[in-house]
JSON list of C-alpha atoms in Angstrom, two decimals:
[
{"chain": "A", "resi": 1, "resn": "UNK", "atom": "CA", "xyz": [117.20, 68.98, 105.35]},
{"chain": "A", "resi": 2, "resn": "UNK", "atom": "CA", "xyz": [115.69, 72.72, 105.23]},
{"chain": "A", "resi": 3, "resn": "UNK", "atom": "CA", "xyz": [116.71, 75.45, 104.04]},
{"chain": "A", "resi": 4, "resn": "UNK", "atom": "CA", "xyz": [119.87, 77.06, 105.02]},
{"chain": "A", "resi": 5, "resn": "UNK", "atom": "CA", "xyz": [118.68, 80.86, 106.17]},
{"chain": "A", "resi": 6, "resn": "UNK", "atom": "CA", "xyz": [121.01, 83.90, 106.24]},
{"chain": "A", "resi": 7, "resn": "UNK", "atom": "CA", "xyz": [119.73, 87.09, 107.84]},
{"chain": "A", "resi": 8, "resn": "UNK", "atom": "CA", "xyz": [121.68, 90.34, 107.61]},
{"chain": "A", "resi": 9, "resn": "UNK", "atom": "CA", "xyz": [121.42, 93.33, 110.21]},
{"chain": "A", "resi": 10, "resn": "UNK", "atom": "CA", "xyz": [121.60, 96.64, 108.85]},
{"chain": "A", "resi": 11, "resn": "UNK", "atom": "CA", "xyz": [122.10, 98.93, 111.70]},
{"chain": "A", "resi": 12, "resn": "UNK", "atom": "CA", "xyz": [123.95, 102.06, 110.46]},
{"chain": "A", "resi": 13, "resn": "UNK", "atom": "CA", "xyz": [121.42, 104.39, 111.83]},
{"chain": "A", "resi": 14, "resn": "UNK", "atom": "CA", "xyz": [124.13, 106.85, 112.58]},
{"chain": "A", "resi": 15, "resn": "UNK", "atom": "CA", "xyz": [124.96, 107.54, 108.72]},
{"chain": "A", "resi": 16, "resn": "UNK", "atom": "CA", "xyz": [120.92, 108.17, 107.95]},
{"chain": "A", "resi": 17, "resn": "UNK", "atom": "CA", "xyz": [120.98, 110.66, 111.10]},
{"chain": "A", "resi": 18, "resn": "UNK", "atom": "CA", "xyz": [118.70, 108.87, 113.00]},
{"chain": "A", "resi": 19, "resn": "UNK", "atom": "CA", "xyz": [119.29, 108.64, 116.93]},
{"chain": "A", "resi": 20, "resn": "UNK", "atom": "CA", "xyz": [117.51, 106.52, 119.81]},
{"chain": "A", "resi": 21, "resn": "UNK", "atom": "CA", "xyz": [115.96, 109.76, 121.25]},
{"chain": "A", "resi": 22, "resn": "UNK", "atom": "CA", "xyz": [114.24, 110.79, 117.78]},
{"chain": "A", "resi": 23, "resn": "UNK", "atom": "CA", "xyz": [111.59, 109.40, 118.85]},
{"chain": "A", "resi": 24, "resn": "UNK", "atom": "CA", "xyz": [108.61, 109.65, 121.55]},
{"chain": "A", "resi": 25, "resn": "UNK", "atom": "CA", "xyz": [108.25, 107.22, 124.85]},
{"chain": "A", "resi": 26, "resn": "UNK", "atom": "CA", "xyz": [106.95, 104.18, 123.15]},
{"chain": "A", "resi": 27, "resn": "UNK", "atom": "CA", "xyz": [106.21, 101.45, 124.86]},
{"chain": "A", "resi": 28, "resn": "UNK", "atom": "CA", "xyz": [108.35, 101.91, 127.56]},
{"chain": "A", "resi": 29, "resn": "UNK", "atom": "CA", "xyz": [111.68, 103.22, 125.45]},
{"chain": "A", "resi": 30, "resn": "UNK", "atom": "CA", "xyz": [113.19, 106.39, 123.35]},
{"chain": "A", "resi": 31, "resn": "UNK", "atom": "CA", "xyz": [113.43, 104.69, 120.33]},
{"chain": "A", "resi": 32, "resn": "UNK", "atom": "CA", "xyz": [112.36, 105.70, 117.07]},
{"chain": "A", "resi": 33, "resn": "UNK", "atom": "CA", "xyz": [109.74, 103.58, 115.48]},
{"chain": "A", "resi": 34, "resn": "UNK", "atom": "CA", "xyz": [109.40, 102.86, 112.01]},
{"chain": "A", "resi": 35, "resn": "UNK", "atom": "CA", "xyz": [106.41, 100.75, 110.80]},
{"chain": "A", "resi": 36, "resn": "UNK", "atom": "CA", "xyz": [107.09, 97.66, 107.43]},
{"chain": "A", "resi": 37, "resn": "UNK", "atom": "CA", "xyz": [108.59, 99.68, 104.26]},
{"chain": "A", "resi": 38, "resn": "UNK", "atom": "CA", "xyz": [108.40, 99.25, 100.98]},
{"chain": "A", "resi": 39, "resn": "UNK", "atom": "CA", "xyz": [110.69, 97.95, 98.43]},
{"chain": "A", "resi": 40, "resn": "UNK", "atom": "CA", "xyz": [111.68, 100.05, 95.30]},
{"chain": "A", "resi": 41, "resn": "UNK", "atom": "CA", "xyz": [114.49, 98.43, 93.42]},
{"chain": "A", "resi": 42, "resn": "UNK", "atom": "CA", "xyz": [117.40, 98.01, 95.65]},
{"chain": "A", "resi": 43, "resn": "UNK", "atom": "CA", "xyz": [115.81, 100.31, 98.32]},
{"chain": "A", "resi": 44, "resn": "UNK", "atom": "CA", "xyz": [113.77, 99.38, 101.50]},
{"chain": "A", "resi": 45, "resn": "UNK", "atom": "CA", "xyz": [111.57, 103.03, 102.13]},
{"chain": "A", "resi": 46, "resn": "UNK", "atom": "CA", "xyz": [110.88, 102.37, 106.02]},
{"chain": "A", "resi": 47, "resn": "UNK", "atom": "CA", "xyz": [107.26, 103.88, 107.08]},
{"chain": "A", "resi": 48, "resn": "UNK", "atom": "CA", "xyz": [108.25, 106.60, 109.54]},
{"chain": "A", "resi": 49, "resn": "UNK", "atom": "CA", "xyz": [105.61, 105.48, 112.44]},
{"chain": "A", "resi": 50, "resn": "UNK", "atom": "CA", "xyz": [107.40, 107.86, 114.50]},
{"chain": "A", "resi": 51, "resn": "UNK", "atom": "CA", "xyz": [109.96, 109.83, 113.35]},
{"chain": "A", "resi": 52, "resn": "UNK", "atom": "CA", "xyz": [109.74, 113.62, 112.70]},
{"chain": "A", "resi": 53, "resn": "UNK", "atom": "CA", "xyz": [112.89, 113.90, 110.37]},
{"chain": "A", "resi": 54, "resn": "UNK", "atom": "CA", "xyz": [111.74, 112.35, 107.21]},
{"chain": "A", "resi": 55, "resn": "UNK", "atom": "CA", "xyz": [111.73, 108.52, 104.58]},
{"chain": "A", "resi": 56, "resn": "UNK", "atom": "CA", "xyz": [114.72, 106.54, 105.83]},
{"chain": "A", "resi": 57, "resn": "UNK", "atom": "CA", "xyz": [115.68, 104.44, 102.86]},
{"chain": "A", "resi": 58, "resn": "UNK", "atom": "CA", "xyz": [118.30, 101.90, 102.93]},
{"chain": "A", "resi": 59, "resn": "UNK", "atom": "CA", "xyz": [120.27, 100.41, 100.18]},
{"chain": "A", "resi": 60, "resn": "UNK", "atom": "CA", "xyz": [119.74, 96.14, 100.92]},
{"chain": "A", "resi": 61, "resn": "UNK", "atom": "CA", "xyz": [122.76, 95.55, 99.42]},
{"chain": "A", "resi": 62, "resn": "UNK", "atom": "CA", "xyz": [125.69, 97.98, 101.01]},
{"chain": "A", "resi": 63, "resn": "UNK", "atom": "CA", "xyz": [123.24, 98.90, 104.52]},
{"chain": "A", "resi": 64, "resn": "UNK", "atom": "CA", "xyz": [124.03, 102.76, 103.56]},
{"chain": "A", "resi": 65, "resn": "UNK", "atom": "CA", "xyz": [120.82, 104.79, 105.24]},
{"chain": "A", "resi": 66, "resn": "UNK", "atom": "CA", "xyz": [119.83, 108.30, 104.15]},
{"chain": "A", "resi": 67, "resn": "UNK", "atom": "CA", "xyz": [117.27, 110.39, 105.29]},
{"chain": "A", "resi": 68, "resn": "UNK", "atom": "CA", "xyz": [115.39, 112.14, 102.78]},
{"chain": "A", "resi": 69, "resn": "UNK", "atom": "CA", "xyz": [113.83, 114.89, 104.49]},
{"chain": "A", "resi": 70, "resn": "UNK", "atom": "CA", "xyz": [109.96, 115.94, 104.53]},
{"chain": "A", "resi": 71, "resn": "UNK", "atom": "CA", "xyz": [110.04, 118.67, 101.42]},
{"chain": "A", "resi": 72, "resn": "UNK", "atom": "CA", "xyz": [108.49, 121.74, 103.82]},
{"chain": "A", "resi": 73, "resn": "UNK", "atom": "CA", "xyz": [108.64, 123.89, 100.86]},
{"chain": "A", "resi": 74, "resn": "UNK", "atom": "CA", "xyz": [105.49, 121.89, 98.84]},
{"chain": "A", "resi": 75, "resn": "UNK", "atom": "CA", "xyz": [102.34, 123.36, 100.63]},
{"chain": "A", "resi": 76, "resn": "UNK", "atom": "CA", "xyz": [100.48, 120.29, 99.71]},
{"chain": "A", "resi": 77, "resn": "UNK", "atom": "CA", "xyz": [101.74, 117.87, 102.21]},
{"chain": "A", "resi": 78, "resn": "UNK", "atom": "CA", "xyz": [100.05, 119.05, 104.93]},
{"chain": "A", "resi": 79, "resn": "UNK", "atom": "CA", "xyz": [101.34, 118.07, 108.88]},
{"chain": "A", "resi": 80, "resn": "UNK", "atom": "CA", "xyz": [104.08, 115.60, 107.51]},
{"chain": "A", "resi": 81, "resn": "UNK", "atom": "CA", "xyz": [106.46, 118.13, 108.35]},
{"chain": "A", "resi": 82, "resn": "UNK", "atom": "CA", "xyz": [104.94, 119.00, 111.71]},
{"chain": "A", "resi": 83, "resn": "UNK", "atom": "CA", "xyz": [107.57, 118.19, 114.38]},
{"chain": "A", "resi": 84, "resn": "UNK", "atom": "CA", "xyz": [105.44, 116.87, 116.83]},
{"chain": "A", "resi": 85, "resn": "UNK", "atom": "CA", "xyz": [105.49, 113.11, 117.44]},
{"chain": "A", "resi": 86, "resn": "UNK", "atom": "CA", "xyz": [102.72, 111.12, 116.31]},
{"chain": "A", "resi": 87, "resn": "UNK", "atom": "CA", "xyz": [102.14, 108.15, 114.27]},
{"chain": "A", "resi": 88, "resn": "UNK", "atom": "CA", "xyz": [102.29, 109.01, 110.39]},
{"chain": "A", "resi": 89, "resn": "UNK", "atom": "CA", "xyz": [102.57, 106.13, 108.28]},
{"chain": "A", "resi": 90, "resn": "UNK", "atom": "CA", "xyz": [102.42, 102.37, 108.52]},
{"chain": "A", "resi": 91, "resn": "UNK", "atom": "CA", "xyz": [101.65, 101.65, 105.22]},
{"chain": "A", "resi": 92, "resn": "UNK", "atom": "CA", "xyz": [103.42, 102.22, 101.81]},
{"chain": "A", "resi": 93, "resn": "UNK", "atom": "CA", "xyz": [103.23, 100.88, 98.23]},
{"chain": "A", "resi": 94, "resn": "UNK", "atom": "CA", "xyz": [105.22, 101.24, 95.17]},
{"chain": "A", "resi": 95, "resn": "UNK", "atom": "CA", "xyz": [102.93, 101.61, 91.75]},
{"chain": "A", "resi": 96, "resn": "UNK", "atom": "CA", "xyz": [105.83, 101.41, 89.36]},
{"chain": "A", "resi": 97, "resn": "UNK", "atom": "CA", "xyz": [106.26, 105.69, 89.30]},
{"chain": "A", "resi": 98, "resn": "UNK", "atom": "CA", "xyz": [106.23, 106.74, 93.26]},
{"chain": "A", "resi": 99, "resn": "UNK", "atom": "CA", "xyz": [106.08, 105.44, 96.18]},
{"chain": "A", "resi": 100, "resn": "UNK", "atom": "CA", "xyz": [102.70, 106.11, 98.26]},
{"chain": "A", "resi": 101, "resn": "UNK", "atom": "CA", "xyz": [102.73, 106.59, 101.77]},
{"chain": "A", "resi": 102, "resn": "UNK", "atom": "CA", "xyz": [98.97, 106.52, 103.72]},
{"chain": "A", "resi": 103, "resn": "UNK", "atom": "CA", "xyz": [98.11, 108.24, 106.51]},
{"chain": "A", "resi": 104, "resn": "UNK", "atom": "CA", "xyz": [97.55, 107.09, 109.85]},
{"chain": "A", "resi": 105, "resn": "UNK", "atom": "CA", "xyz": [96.26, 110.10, 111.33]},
{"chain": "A", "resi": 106, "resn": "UNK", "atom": "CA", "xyz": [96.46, 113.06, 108.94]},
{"chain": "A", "resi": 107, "resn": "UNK", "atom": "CA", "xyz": [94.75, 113.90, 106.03]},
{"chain": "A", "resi": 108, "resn": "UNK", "atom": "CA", "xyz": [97.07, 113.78, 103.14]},
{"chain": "A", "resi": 109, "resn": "UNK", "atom": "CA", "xyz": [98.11, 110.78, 101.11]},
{"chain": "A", "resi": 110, "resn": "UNK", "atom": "CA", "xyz": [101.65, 111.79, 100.40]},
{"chain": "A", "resi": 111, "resn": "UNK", "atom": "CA", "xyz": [103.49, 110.98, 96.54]},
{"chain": "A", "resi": 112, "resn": "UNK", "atom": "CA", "xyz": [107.11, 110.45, 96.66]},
{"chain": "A", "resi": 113, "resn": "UNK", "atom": "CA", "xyz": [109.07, 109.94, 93.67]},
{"chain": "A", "resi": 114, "resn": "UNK", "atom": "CA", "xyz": [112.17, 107.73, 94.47]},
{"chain": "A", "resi": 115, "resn": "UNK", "atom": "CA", "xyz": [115.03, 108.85, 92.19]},
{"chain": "A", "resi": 116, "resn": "UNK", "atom": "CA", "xyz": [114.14, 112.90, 92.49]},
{"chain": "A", "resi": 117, "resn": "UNK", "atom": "CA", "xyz": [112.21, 112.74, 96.24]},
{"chain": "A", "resi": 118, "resn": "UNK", "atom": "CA", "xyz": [109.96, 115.24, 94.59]},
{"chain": "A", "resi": 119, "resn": "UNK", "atom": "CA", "xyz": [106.85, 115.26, 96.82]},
{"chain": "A", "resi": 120, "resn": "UNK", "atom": "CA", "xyz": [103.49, 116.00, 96.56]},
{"chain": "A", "resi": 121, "resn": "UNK", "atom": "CA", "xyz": [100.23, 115.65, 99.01]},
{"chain": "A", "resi": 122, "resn": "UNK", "atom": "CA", "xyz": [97.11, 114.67, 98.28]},
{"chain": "A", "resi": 123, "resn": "UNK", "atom": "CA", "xyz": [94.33, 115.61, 100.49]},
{"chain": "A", "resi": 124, "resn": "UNK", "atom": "CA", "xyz": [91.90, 113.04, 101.00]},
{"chain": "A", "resi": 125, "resn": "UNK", "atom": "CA", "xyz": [89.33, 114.39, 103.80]},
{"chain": "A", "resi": 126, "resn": "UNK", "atom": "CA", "xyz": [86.52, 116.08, 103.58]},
{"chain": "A", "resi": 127, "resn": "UNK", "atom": "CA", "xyz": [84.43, 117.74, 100.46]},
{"chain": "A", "resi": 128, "resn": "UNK", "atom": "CA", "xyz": [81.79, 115.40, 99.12]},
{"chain": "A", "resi": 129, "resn": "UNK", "atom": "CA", "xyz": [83.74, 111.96, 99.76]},
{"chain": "A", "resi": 130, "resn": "UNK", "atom": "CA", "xyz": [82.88, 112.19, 103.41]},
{"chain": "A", "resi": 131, "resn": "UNK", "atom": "CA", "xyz": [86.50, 110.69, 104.18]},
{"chain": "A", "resi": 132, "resn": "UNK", "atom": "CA", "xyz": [88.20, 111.74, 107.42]},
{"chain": "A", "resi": 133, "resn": "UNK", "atom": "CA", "xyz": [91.67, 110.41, 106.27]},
{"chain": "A", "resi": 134, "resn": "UNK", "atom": "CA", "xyz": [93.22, 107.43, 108.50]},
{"chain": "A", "resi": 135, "resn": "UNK", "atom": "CA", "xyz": [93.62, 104.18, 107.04]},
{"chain": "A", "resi": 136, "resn": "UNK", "atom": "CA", "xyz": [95.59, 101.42, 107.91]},
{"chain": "A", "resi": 137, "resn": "UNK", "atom": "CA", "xyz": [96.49, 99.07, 105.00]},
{"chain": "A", "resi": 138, "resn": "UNK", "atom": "CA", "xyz": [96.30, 99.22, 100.98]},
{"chain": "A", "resi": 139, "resn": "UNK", "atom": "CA", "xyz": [96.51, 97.47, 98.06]},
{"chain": "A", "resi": 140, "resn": "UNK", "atom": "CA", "xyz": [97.77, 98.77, 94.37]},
{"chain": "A", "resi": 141, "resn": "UNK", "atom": "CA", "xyz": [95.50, 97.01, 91.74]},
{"chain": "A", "resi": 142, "resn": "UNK", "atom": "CA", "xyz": [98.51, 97.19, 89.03]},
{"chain": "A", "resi": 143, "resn": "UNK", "atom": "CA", "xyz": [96.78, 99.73, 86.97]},
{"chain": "A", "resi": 144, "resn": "UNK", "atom": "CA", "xyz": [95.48, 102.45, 88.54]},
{"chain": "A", "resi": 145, "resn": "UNK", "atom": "CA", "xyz": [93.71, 102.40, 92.08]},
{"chain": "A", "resi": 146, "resn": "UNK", "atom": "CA", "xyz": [95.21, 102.35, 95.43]},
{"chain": "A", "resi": 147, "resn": "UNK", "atom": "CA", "xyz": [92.38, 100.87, 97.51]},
{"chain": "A", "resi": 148, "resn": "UNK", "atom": "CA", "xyz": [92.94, 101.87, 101.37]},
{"chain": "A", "resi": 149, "resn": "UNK", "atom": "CA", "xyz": [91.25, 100.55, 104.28]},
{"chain": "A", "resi": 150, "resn": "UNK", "atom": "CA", "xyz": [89.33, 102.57, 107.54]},
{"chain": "A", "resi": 151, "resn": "UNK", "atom": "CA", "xyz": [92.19, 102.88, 110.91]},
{"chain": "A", "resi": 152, "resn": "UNK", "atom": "CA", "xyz": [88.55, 104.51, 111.74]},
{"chain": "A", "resi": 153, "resn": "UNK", "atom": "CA", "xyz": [84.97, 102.82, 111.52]},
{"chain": "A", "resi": 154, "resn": "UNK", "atom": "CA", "xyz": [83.29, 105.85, 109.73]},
{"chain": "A", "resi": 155, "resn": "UNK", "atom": "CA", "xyz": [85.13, 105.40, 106.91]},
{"chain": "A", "resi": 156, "resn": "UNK", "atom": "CA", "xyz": [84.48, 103.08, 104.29]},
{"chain": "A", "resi": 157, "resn": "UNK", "atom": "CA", "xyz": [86.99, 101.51, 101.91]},
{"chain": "A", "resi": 158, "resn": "UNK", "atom": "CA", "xyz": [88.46, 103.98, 99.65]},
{"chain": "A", "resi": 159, "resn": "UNK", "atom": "CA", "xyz": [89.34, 104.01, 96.08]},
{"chain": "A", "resi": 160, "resn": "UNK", "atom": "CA", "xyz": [92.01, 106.24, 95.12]},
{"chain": "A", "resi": 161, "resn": "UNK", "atom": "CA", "xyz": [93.11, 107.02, 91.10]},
{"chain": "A", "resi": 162, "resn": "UNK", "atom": "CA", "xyz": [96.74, 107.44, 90.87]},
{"chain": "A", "resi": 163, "resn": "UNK", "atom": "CA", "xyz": [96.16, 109.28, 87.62]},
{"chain": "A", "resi": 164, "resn": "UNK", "atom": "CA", "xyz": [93.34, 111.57, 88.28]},
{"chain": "A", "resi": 165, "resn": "UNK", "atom": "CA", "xyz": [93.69, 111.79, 91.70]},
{"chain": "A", "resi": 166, "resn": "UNK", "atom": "CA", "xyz": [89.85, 111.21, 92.19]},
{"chain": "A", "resi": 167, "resn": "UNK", "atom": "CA", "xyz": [88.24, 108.98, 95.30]},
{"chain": "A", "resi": 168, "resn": "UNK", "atom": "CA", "xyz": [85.63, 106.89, 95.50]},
{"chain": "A", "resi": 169, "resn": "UNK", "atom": "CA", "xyz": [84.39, 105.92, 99.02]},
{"chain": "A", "resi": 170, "resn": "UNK", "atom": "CA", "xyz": [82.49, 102.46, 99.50]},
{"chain": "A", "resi": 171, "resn": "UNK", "atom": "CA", "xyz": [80.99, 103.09, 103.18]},
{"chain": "A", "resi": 172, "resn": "UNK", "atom": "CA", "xyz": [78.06, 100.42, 103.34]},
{"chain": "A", "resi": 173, "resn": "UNK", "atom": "CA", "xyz": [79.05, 98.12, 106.29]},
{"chain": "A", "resi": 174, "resn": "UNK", "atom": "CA", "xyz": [76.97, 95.20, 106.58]}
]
């Protein structure tokens, strides 16, 4: 006999803000999109894929949403605030401190701290790294590097310090 599997639906959208018309035509429908999340204690931090209005996190245990809004007022977080609807995020990790969130199509790796939702933009295009921003997936090493991976072929694998806030790029494809 297997396992005996419960699932739970958390659907309070309403109390976070969010509506079905948040978001832009995808795929056929209005609905807002959000893209795998990560888990920080008793928080799930959905990727906003599409939504303009900010982190939806969810408490696993009572299904209360909130939105925590974009913070317009840090200038370092670049077109995360912008309005218009196109894919931001599908990947986020947790490092112990914050809460990363990679670009899909922007520029700036974006630092969110989970208890104060202080937030701060790192921009990782550009200058001598010869990275055009865009990745896809990551992994945190435990210690101190994020290491992202290309959405786009010109870019090689990325190495990013969470300390220094220096980048290495490793763009020799076989």
């Amino acid at each position: 006999q297997g396992p005996d599997y419960h699932f739970t639906v958390f659907d309070n959208w309403a109390s976070a803000g969010v509506t079905k018309t948040d978001g832009p035509n995808v795929a056929g429908s209005s609905a807002v999109t959000f893209f795998s999340g990560v888990l920080v204690n008793k928080s799930l931090w959905l990727n906003p894929e599409y939504f303009a209005g900010g982190f939806v996190k969810l408490d696993i245990e009572s299904g209360a949403m909130v939105t925590i809004p974009y913070d317009a007022s840090s200038a370092t977080i670049g077109d995360w605030t912008s309005t218009n609807f196109h894919p931001r995020c599908r990947t986020s990790l947790y490092d112990g401190t914050h809460i990363w969130f990679l670009p899909i199509q922007d520029d700036v790796l974006l630092r969110v701290h989970p208890t104060t939702y202080a937030m701060e933009g790192f921009n990782i295009s550009g200058g001598t790294t010869g990275i055009t921003g865009k990745f896809h997936g990551a992994t945190f090493d435990g210690y101190s590097h994020i290491t992202m991976t290309p959405n786009t072929y010109p870019n090689g694998v990325v190495r990013f310090d969470v300390r220094t806030g220096s980048m290495t790029s490793f763009s020799s494809w076989p």
